[in-house]
mmCIF file of N, CA and C in Angstrom:
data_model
loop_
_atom_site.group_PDB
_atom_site.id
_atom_site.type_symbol
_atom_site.label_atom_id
_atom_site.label_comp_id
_atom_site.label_asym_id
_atom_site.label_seq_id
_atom_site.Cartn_x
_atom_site.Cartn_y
_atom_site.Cartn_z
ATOM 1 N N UNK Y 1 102.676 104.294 102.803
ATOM 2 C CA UNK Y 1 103.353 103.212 102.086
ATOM 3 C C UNK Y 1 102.365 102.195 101.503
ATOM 4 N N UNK Y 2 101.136 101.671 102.485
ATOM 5 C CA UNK Y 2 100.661 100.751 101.625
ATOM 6 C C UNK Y 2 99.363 101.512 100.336
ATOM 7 N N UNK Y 3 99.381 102.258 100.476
ATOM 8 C CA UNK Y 3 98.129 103.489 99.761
ATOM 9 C C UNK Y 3 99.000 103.492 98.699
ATOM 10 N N UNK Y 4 100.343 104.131 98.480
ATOM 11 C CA UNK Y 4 101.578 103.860 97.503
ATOM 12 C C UNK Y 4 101.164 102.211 96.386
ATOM 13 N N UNK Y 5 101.692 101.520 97.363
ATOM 14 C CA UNK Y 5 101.552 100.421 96.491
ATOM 15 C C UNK Y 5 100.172 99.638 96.020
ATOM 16 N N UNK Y 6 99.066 100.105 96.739
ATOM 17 C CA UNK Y 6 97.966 99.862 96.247
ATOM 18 C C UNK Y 6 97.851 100.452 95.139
ATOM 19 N N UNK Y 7 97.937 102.175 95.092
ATOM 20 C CA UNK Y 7 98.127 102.375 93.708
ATOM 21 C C UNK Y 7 99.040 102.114 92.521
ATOM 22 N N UNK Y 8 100.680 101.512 92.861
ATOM 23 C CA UNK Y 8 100.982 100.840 91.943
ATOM 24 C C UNK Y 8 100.462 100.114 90.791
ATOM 25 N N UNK Y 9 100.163 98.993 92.140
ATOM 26 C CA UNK Y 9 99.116 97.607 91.986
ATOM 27 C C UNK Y 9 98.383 97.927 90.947
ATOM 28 N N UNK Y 10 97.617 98.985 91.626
ATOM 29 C CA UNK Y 10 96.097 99.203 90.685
ATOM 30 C C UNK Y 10 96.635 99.684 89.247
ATOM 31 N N UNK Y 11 97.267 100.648 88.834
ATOM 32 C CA UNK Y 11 98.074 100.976 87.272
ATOM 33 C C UNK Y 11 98.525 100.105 86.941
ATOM 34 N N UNK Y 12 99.404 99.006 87.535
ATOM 35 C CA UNK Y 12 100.161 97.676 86.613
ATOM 36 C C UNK Y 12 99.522 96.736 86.445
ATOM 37 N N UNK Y 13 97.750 96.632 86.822
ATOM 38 C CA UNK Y 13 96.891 96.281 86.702
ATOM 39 C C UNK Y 13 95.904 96.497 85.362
ATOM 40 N N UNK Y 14 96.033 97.708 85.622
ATOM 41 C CA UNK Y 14 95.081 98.551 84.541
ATOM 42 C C UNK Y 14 95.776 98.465 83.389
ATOM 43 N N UNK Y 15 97.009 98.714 83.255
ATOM 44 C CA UNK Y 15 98.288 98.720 81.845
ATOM 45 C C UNK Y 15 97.946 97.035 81.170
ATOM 46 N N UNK Y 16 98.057 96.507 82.763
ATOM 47 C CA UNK Y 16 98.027 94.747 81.865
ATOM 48 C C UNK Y 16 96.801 94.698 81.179
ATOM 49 N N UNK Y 17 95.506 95.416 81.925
ATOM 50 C CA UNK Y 17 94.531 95.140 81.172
ATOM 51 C C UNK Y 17 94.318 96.006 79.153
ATOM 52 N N UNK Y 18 94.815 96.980 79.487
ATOM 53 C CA UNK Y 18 94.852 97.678 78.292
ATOM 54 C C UNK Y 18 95.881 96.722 77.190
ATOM 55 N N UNK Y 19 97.111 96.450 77.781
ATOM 56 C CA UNK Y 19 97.749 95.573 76.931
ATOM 57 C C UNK Y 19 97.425 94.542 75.716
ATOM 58 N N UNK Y 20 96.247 93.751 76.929
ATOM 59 C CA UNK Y 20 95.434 93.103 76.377
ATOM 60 C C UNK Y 20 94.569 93.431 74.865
ATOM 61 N N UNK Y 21 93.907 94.663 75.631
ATOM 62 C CA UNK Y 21 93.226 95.398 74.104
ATOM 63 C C UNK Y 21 93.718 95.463 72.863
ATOM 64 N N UNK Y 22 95.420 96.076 72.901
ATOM 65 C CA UNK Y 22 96.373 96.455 72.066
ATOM 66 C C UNK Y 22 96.590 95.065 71.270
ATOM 67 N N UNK Y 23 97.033 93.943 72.370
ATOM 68 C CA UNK Y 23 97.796 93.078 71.689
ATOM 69 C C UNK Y 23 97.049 91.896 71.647
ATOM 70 N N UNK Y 24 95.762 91.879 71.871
ATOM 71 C CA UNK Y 24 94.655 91.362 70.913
ATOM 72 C C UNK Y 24 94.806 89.708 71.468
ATOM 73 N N UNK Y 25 93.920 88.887 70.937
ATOM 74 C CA UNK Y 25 93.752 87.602 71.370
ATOM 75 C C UNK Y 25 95.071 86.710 71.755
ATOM 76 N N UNK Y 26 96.221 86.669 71.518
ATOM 77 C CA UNK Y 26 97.250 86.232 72.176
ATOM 78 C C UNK Y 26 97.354 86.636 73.235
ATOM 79 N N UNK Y 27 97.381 87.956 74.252
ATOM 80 C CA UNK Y 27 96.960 88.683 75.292
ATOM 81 C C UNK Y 27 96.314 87.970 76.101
ATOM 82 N N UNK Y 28 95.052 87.545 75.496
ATOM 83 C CA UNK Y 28 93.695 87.594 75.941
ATOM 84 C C UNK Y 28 94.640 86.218 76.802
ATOM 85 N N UNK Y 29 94.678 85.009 75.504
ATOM 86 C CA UNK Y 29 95.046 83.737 76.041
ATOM 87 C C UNK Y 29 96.389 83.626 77.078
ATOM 88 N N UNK Y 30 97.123 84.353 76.880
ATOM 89 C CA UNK Y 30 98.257 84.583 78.066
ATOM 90 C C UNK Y 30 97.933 84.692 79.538
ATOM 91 N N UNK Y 31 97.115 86.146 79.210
ATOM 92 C CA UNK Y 31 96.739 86.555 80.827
ATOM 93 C C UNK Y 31 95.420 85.433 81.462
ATOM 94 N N UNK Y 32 94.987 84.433 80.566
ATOM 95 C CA UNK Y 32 94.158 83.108 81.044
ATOM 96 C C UNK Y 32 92.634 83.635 80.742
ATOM 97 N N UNK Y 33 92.493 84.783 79.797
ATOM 98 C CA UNK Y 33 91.066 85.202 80.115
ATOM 99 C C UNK Y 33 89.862 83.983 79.200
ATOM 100 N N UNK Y 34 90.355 83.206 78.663
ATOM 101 C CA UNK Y 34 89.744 81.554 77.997
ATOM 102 C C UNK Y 34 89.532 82.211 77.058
ATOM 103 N N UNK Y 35 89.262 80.830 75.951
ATOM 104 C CA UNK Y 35 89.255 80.931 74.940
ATOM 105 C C UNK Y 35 88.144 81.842 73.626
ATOM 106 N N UNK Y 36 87.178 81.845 74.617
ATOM 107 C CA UNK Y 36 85.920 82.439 74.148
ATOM 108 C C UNK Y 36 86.059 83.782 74.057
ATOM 109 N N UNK Y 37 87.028 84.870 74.850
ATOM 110 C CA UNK Y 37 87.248 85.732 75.194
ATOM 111 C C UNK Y 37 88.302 86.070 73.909
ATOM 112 N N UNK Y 38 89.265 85.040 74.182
ATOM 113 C CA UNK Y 38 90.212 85.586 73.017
ATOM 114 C C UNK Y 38 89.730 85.447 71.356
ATOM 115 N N UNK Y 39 88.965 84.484 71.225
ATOM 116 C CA UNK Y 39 88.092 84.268 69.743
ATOM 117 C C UNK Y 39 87.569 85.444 69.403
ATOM 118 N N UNK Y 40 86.613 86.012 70.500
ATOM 119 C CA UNK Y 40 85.650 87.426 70.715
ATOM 120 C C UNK Y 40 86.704 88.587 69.447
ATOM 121 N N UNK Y 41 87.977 88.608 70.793
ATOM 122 C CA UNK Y 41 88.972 89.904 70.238
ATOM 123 C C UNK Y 41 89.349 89.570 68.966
ATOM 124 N N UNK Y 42 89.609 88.168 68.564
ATOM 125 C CA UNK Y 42 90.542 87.968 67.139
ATOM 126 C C UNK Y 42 89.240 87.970 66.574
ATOM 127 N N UNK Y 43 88.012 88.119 66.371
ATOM 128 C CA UNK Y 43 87.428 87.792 65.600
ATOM 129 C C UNK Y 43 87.123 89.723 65.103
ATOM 130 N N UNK Y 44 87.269 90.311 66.286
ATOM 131 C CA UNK Y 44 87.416 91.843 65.907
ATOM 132 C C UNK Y 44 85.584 92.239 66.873
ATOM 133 N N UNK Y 45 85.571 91.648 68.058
ATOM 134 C CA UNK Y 45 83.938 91.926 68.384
ATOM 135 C C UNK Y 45 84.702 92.952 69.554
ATOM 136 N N UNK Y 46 83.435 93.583 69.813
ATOM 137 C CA UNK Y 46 83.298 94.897 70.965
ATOM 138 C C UNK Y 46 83.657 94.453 72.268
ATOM 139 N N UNK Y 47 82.611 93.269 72.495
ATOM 140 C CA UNK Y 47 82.486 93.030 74.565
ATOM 141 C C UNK Y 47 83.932 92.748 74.794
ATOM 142 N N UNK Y 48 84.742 92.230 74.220
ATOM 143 C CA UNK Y 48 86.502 92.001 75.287
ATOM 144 C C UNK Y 48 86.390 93.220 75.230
ATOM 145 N N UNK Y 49 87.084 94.617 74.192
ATOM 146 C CA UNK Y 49 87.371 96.161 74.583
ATOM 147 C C UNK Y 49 86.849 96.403 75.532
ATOM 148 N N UNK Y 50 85.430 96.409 75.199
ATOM 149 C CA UNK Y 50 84.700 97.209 76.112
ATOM 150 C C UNK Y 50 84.598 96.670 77.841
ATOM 151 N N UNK Y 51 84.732 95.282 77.819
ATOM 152 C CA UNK Y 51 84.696 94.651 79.352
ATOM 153 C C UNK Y 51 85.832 94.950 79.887
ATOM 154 N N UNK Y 52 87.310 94.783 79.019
ATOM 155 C CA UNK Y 52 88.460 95.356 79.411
ATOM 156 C C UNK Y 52 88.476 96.968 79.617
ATOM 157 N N UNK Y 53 88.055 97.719 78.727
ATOM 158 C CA UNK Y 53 87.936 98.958 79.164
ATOM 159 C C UNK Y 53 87.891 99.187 80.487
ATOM 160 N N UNK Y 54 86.163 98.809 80.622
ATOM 161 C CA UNK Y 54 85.648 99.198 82.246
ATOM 162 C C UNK Y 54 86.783 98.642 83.239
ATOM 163 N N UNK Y 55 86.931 97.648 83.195
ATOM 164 C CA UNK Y 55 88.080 96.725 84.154
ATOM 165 C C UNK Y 55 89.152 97.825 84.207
ATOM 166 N N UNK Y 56 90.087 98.389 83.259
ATOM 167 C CA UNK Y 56 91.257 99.062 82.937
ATOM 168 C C UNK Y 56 90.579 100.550 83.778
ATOM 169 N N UNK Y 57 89.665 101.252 83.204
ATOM 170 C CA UNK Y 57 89.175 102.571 83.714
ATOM 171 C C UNK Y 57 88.583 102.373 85.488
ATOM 172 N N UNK Y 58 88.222 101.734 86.029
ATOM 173 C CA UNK Y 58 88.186 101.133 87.170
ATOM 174 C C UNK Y 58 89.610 101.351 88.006
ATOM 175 N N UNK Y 59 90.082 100.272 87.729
ATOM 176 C CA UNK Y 59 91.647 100.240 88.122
ATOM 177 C C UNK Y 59 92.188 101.577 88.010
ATOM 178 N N UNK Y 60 92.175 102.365 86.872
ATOM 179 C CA UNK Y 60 92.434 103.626 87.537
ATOM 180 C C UNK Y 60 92.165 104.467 88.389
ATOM 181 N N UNK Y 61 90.671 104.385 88.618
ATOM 182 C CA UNK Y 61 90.467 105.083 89.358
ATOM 183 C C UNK Y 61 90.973 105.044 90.785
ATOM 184 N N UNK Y 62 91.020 103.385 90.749
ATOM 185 C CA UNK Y 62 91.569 102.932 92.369
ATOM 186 C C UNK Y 62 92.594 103.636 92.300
ATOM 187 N N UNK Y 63 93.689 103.539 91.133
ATOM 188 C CA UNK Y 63 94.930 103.771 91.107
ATOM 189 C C UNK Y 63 94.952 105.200 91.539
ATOM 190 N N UNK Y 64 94.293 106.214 90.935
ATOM 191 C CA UNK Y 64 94.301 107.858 91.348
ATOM 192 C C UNK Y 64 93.698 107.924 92.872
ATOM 193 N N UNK Y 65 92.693 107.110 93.202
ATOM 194 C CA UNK Y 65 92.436 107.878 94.527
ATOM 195 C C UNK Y 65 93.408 107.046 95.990
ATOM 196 N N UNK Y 66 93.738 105.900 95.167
ATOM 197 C CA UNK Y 66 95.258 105.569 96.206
ATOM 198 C C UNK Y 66 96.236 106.418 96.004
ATOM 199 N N UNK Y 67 96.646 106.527 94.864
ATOM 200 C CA UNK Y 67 98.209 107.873 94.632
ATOM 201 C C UNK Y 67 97.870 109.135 95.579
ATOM 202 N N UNK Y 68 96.484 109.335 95.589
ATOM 203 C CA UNK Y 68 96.105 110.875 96.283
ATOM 204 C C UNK Y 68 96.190 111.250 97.736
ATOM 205 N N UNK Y 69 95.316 109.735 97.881
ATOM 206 C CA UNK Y 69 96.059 109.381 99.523
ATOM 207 C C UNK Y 69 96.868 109.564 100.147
ATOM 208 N N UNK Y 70 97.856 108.469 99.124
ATOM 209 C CA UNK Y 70 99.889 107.708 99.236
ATOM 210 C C UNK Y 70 100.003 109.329 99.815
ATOM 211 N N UNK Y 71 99.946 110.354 98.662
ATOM 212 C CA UNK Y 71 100.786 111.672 98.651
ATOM 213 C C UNK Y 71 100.184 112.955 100.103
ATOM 214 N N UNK Y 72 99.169 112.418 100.600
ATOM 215 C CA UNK Y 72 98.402 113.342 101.963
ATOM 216 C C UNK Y 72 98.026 114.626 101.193
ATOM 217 N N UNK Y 73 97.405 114.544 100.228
ATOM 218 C CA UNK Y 73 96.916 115.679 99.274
ATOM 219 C C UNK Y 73 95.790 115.772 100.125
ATOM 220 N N UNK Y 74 94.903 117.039 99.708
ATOM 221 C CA UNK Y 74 93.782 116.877 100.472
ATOM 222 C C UNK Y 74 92.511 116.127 100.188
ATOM 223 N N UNK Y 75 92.190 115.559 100.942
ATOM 224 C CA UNK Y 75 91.132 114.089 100.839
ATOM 225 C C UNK Y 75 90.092 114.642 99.068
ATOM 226 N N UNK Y 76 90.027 113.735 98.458
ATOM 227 C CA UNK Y 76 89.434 113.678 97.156
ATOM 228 C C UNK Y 76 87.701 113.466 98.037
ATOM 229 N N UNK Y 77 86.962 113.738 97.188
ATOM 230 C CA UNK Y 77 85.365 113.568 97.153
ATOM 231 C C UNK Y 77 85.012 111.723 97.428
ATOM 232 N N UNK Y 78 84.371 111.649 98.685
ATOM 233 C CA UNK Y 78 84.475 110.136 99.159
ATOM 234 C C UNK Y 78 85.645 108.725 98.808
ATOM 235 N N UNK Y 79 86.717 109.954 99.394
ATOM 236 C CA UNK Y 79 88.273 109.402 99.502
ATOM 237 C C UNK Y 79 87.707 108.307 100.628
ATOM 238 N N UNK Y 80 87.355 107.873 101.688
ATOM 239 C CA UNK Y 80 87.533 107.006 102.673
ATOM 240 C C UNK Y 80 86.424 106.288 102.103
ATOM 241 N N UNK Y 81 85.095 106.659 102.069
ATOM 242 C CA UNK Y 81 84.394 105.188 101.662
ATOM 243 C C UNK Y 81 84.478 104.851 100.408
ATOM 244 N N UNK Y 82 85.949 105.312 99.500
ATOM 245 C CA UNK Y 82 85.979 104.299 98.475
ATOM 246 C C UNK Y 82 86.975 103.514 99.046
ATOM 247 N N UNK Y 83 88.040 103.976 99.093
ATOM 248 C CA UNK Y 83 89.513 103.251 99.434
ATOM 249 C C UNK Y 83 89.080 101.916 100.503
ATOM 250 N N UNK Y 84 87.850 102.419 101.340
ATOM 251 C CA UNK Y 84 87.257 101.108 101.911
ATOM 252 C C UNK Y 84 86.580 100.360 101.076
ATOM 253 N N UNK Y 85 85.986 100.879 100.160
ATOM 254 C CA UNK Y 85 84.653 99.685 99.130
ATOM 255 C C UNK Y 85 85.908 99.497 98.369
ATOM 256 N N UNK Y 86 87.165 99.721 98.015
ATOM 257 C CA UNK Y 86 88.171 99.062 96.857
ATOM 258 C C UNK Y 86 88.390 97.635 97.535
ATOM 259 N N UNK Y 87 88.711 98.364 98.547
ATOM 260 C CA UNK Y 87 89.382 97.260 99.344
ATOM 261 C C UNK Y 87 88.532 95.742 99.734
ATOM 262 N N UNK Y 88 87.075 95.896 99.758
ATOM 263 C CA UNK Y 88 86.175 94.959 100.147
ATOM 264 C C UNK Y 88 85.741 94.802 99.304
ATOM 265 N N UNK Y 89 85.894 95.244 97.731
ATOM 266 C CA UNK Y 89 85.402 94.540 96.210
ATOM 267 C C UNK Y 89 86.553 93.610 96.045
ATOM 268 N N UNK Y 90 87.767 94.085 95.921
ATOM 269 C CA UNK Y 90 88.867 93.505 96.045
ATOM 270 C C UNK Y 90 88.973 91.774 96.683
ATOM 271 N N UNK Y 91 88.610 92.424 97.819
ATOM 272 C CA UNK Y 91 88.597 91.256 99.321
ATOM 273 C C UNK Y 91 87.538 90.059 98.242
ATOM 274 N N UNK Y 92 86.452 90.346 98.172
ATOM 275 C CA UNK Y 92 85.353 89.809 97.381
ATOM 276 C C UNK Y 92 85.599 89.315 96.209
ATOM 277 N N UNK Y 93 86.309 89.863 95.456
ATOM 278 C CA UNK Y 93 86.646 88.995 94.376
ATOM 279 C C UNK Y 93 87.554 88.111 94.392
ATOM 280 N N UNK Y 94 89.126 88.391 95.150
ATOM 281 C CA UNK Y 94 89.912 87.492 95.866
ATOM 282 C C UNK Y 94 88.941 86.394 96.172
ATOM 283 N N UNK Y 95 88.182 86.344 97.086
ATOM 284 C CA UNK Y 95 87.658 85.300 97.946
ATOM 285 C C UNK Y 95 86.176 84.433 97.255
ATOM 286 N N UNK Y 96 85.803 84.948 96.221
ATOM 287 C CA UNK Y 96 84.696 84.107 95.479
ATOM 288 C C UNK Y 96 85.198 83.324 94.101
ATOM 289 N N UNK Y 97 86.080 83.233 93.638
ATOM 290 C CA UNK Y 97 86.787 82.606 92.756
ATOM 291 C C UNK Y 97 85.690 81.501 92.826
ATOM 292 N N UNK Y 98 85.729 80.472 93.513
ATOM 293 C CA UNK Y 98 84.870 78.844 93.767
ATOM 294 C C UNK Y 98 84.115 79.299 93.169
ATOM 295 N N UNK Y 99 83.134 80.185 93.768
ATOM 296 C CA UNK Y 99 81.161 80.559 93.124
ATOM 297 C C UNK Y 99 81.718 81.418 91.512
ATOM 298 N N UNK Y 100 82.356 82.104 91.422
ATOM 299 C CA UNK Y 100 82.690 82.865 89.887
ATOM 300 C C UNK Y 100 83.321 81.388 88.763
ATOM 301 N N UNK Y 101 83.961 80.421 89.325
ATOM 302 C CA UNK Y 101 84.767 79.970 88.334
ATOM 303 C C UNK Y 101 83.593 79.084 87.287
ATOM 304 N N UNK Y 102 82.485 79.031 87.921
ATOM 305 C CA UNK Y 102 81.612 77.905 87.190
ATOM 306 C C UNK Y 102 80.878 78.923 86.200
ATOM 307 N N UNK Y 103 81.381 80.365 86.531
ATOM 308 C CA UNK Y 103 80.249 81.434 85.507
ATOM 309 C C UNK Y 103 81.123 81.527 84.154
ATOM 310 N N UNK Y 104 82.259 81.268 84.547
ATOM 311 C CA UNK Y 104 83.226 81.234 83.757
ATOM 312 C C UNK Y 104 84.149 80.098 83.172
ATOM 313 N N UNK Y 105 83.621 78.986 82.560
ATOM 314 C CA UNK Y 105 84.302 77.956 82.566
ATOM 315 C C UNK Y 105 85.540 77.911 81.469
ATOM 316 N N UNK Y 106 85.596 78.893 80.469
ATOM 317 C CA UNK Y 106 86.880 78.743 79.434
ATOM 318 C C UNK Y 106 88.058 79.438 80.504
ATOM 319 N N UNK Y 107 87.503 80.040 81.402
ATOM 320 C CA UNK Y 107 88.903 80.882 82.430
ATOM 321 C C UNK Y 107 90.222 79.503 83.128
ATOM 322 N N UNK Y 108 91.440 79.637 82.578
ATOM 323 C CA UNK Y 108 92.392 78.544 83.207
ATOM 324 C C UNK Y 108 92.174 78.737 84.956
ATOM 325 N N UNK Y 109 92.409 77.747 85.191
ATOM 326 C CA UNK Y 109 92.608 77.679 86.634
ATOM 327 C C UNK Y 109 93.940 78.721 87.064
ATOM 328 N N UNK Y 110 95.203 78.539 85.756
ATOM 329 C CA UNK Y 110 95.537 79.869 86.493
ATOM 330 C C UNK Y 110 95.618 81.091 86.523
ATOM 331 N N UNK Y 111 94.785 81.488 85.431
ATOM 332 C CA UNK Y 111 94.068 82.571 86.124
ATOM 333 C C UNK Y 111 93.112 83.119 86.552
ATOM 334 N N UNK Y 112 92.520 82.279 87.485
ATOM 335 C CA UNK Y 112 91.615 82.273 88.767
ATOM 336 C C UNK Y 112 92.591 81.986 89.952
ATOM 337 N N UNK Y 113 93.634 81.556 89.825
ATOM 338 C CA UNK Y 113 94.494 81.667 91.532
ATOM 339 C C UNK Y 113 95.540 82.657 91.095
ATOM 340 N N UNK Y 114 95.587 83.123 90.075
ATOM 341 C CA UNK Y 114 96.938 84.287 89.847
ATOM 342 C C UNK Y 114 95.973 85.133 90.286
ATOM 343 N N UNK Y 115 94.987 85.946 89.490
ATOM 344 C CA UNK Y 115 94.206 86.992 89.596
ATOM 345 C C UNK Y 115 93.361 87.111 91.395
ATOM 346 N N UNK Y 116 93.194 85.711 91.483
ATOM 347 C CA UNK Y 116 92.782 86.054 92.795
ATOM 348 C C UNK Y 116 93.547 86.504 93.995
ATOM 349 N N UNK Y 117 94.944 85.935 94.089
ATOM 350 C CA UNK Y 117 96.050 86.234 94.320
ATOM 351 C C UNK Y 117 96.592 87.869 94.278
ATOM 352 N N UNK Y 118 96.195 88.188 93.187
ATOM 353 C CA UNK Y 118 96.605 89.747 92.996
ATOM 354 C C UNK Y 118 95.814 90.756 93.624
ATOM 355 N N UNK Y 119 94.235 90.086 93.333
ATOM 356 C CA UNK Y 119 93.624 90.711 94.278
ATOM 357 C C UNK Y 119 93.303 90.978 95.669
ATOM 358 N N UNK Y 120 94.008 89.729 96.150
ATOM 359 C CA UNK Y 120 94.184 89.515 97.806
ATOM 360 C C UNK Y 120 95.225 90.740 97.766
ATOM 361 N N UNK Y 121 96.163 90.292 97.911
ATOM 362 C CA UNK Y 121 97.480 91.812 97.754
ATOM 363 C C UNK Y 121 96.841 93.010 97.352
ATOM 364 N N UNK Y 122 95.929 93.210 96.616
ATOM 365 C CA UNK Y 122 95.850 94.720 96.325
ATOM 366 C C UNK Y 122 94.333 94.923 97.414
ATOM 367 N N UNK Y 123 93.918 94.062 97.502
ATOM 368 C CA UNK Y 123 92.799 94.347 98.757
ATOM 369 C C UNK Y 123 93.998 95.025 100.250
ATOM 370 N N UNK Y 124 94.750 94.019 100.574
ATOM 371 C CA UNK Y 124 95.103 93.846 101.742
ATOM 372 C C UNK Y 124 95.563 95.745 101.873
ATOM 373 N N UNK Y 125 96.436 95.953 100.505
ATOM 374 C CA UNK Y 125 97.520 97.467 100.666
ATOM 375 C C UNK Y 125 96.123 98.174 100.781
ATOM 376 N N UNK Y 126 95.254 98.309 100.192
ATOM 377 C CA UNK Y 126 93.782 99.258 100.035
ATOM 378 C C UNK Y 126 93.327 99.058 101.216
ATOM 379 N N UNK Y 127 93.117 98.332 102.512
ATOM 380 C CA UNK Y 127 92.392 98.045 103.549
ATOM 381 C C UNK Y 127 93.932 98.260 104.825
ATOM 382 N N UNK Y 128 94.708 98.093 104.369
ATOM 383 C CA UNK Y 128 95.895 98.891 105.162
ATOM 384 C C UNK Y 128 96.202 100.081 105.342
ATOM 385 N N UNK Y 129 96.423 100.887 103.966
ATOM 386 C CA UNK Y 129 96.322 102.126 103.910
ATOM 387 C C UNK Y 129 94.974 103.288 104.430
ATOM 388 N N UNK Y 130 93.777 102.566 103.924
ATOM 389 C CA UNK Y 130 92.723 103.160 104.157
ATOM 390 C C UNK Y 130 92.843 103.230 106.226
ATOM 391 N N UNK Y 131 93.020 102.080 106.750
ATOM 392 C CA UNK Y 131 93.065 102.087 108.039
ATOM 393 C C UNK Y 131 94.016 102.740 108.512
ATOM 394 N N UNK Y 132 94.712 102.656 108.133
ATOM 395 C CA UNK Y 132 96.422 103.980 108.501
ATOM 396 C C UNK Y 132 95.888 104.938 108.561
ATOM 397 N N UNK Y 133 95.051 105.358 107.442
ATOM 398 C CA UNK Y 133 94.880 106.748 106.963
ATOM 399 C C UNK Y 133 93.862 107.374 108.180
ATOM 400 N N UNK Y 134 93.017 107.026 108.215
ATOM 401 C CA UNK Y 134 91.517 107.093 109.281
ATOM 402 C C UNK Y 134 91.967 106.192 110.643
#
């Protein structure tokens, strides 16, 4: 169950991030990624795609090797010490917001407590499941 919703998490994660790509600097400014970020995309530059990319292709991956789990398929190629390193990048980014927010100063405050927020929850199902599992 929580391997399940970690991988939810992680795809409705990854979708929001692609969204972004699609629907271009209004996106950007919605989901709080600041202003510099959304100028970048409306102005038609590479680094948002491409930073969103990695972010989006990431998240999948969490997302596939939690679904693989969720389902008791047979263990994927360093199925346990990722689902543990998801879970403690996760944990880590949740929990450094303070030291990240000054690297990032166009980012709204809320989204540095939404996103961190999301990532607490998707740490916690990734560090639940992984421990269920093992």
């Amino acid at each position: 169950m929580p391997l399940a919703l970690a991988s939810g998490l992680d795809a409705l994660a990854a979708l929001a991030h692609l969204a972004c790509i699609v629907l271009g600097a209004p996106a950007y400014r919605v989901m709080g990624a600041g202003e510099r970020m959304a100028r970048a995309a409306q102005a038609g530059r590479w680094p948002p795609t491409l930073i969103t990319l990695a972010i989006a292709a990431g998240l999948f991956v969490m997302a596939f090797y939690a679904g693989a789990a969720a389902a008791q398929r047979p263990p994927l190629p360093w199925q346990r010490m990722l689902l543990l390193t998801f879970a403690a990048v996760l944990l880590i980014r949740a929990m450094a917001f303070p030291w990240l927010k000054p690297m990032f100063p166009d980012n709204s405050a809320r989204f540095w407590w939404v996103s961190s927020g999301i990532c607490m929850v998707m740490a916690l199902a990734h560090g639940w499941g992984a421990w269920r599992l093992y």
